[in-house]
């Protein structure tokens, strides 16, 4: 084939301006928006350049196949997502899609052909930034997210997911579990920028450009309703106050100390204050607690201690049990990625991914991580070094060569 | 005159439904809204029933005169405001206006006539709930609030005060200092529900239905900009975080302890979190600190300690120095209101009032407070006993008889 492959860097440069805030450099690429449409168009164009067949599924995920999985049996799929959190970074998601395309190009340049169908996936609405449910695309096709609930989710403007899909040309009536799409996926491998500093610290501080995921930590979010009594800030004696901000102070301080004690993570990232007036003691404060960690019992202890500090009952809004990726696949990949430093580091993550959803649905699944020098993610400062990205492409190409 | 005076209770009942939330009982009576128009119409109607001449001023405050102050010299004015905070109570403001009308009726029923012009005032936009500046009506006519700044203040929907005034039929071009209106006011007396429990505890716990204000505490508001670094809640190690919620915890805890130590009040009633996402360590938290107290130095110390706890420089958004009401007038009224318990208690307040603005502009001014059994204010639970309201009317009538 005479396809003149653009380099990883050229593909990366194509995506760079889409949804990027010119001042801060932060990205806003929400599902079923104009930016999302531009990203989908880019993906389909790159697939067509490579003569891949793009098959959308019922949730709007795009699967670009080399070889017909319906004729020749399930195949290896590599890929990730292109959407972002508000004010997100460039790497979370796109690195996996761009690396998949670049790895395919590298293999083809060597004259390689797969023994079985090979797919590249662009999964839809992974961040859930617009409609509040993360991994919506993979959750819909696996049935983890009910179709009616998905359709009726609303964004901040009151637009439903069904309306947003329809406006973007995807029939919301199709939304639902998609066994046909899943049956095509024999194995799924997602490459992702690491969102912590595990690879920086791996190998006793020597570091490693690429690693393999062992598991996704159990994680959940809880709502804490802190109630008080509205009153005048200028005239109510301290002793007469029922000020929910004191409970909030306890929540914020305990979230940190309890997480430290239990070797877990706890974050209060979202607050609502009522009536939120400068001279009014609040009648209520709502705080959302995100807690995660390697051990479920410890995560539960953190939540219990934070809630106890505020004398409130936590309301569990979501809970995802631990995901252990396929052990055989994981060890095979780690061995494959041996370099002078030894096998690739195997490490857990606290972040949810489509790979976790597919794994929980029974698809043999693995993840590769690319080193993040600062560990910063979900931020315009998210970064990976160019050399590490190239090593990620090479690693993914090696995995594809071995598994496809 | 054959005017058949409605009682205090009948006047009170007329006002009760205007802007009242049917579920919670909280009031929403913002300046230059439909509710505000209904309240103005009610006030003008009651003035006309009593054959008072209503003279609006340049800020839209309404002055209802018995006797022509331009012909017969400045007179005594009694009154207050009718607008509310969001979700406010029934008493803050309206008690003073209704009591003024009822006191006038009571005096007239006895055949009393004033020796000099007597006015009843409905001051505009005291709470500043819509445009953010408290006592806007009195500040505009005294020049404490610049006319251009007032016109360009915006509400939450982006409507300017000028647009809101124009829509309500008040020419915003008129807005500005109004020496003519102020020259008519020889003395100003505002009756107000107390917003703390000073009168409950007065006379060594015996309590008193009515008291007299000595001063308004110095008070101000400060903005605290707490900066952090946006990051992923699920993957960023605790030691790698720069989470502004920890600074917020310190702000909230220190606001209480510093206020206790300095015998002042400190309140954090308003917060803004960015990006305010459940799984995102915030990049920034903004907290507004309201601080007040009897001694300016102590208030400043509270603010300095709270800011130091968060390692930030406080931004002073407003500062009002102490207001000491006219001492001669205050003592005269306290003596006049002697009852079996002795002279009326004289007590300070932490709340700002139009009376404070007029006093600062050189108008001899006094305030009467009516007992608040719970001290709760700026809340639907704000309350004063009916018997105490009636004692307030009698006290105000006594003051009017003495001063007009």
mmCIF file of C-alpha atoms in Angstrom, chain A residues 30-32 125 128-134 136 145-165 221 270:
data_model
loop_
_atom_site.group_PDB
_atom_site.id
_atom_site.type_symbol
_atom_site.label_atom_id
_atom_site.label_comp_id
_atom_site.label_asym_id
_atom_site.label_seq_id
_atom_site.Cartn_x
_atom_site.Cartn_y
_atom_site.Cartn_z
ATOM 1 C CA UNK A 30 -18.154 17.866 25.201
ATOM 2 C CA UNK A 31 -20.250 15.054 23.758
ATOM 3 C CA UNK A 32 -22.559 15.821 20.840
ATOM 4 C CA UNK A 125 -18.670 10.701 25.860
ATOM 5 C CA UNK A 128 -19.445 12.585 31.006
ATOM 6 C CA UNK A 129 -18.694 16.308 31.280
ATOM 7 C CA UNK A 130 -21.931 17.360 29.624
ATOM 8 C CA UNK A 131 -24.510 14.874 30.948
ATOM 9 C CA UNK A 132 -22.868 13.810 34.219
ATOM 10 C CA UNK A 133 -22.312 10.106 33.542
ATOM 11 C CA UNK A 134 -18.737 9.081 32.770
ATOM 12 C CA UNK A 136 -21.534 6.882 28.760
ATOM 13 C CA UNK A 145 -26.342 2.584 31.656
ATOM 14 C CA UNK A 146 -30.031 2.139 30.940
ATOM 15 C CA UNK A 147 -31.073 3.498 27.545
ATOM 16 C CA UNK A 148 -34.052 5.477 28.831
ATOM 17 C CA UNK A 149 -31.996 6.972 31.617
ATOM 18 C CA UNK A 150 -29.265 7.919 29.141
ATOM 19 C CA UNK A 151 -31.714 9.578 26.760
ATOM 20 C CA UNK A 152 -33.228 11.647 29.551
ATOM 21 C CA UNK A 153 -29.973 12.873 31.111
ATOM 22 C CA UNK A 154 -29.793 16.656 30.811
ATOM 23 C CA UNK A 155 -26.945 19.099 30.434
ATOM 24 C CA UNK A 156 -26.601 22.422 32.259
ATOM 25 C CA UNK A 157 -28.926 24.086 29.734
ATOM 26 C CA UNK A 158 -31.649 21.467 30.144
ATOM 27 C CA UNK A 159 -30.945 19.782 26.788
ATOM 28 C CA UNK A 160 -31.418 16.027 26.997
ATOM 29 C CA UNK A 161 -28.874 13.565 25.653
ATOM 30 C CA UNK A 162 -31.550 12.394 23.216
ATOM 31 C CA UNK A 163 -31.986 15.932 21.883
ATOM 32 C CA UNK A 164 -28.232 16.486 21.675
ATOM 33 C CA UNK A 165 -27.721 13.192 19.800
ATOM 34 C CA UNK A 221 -19.109 9.796 44.967
ATOM 35 C CA UNK A 270 -18.021 20.627 44.213
#
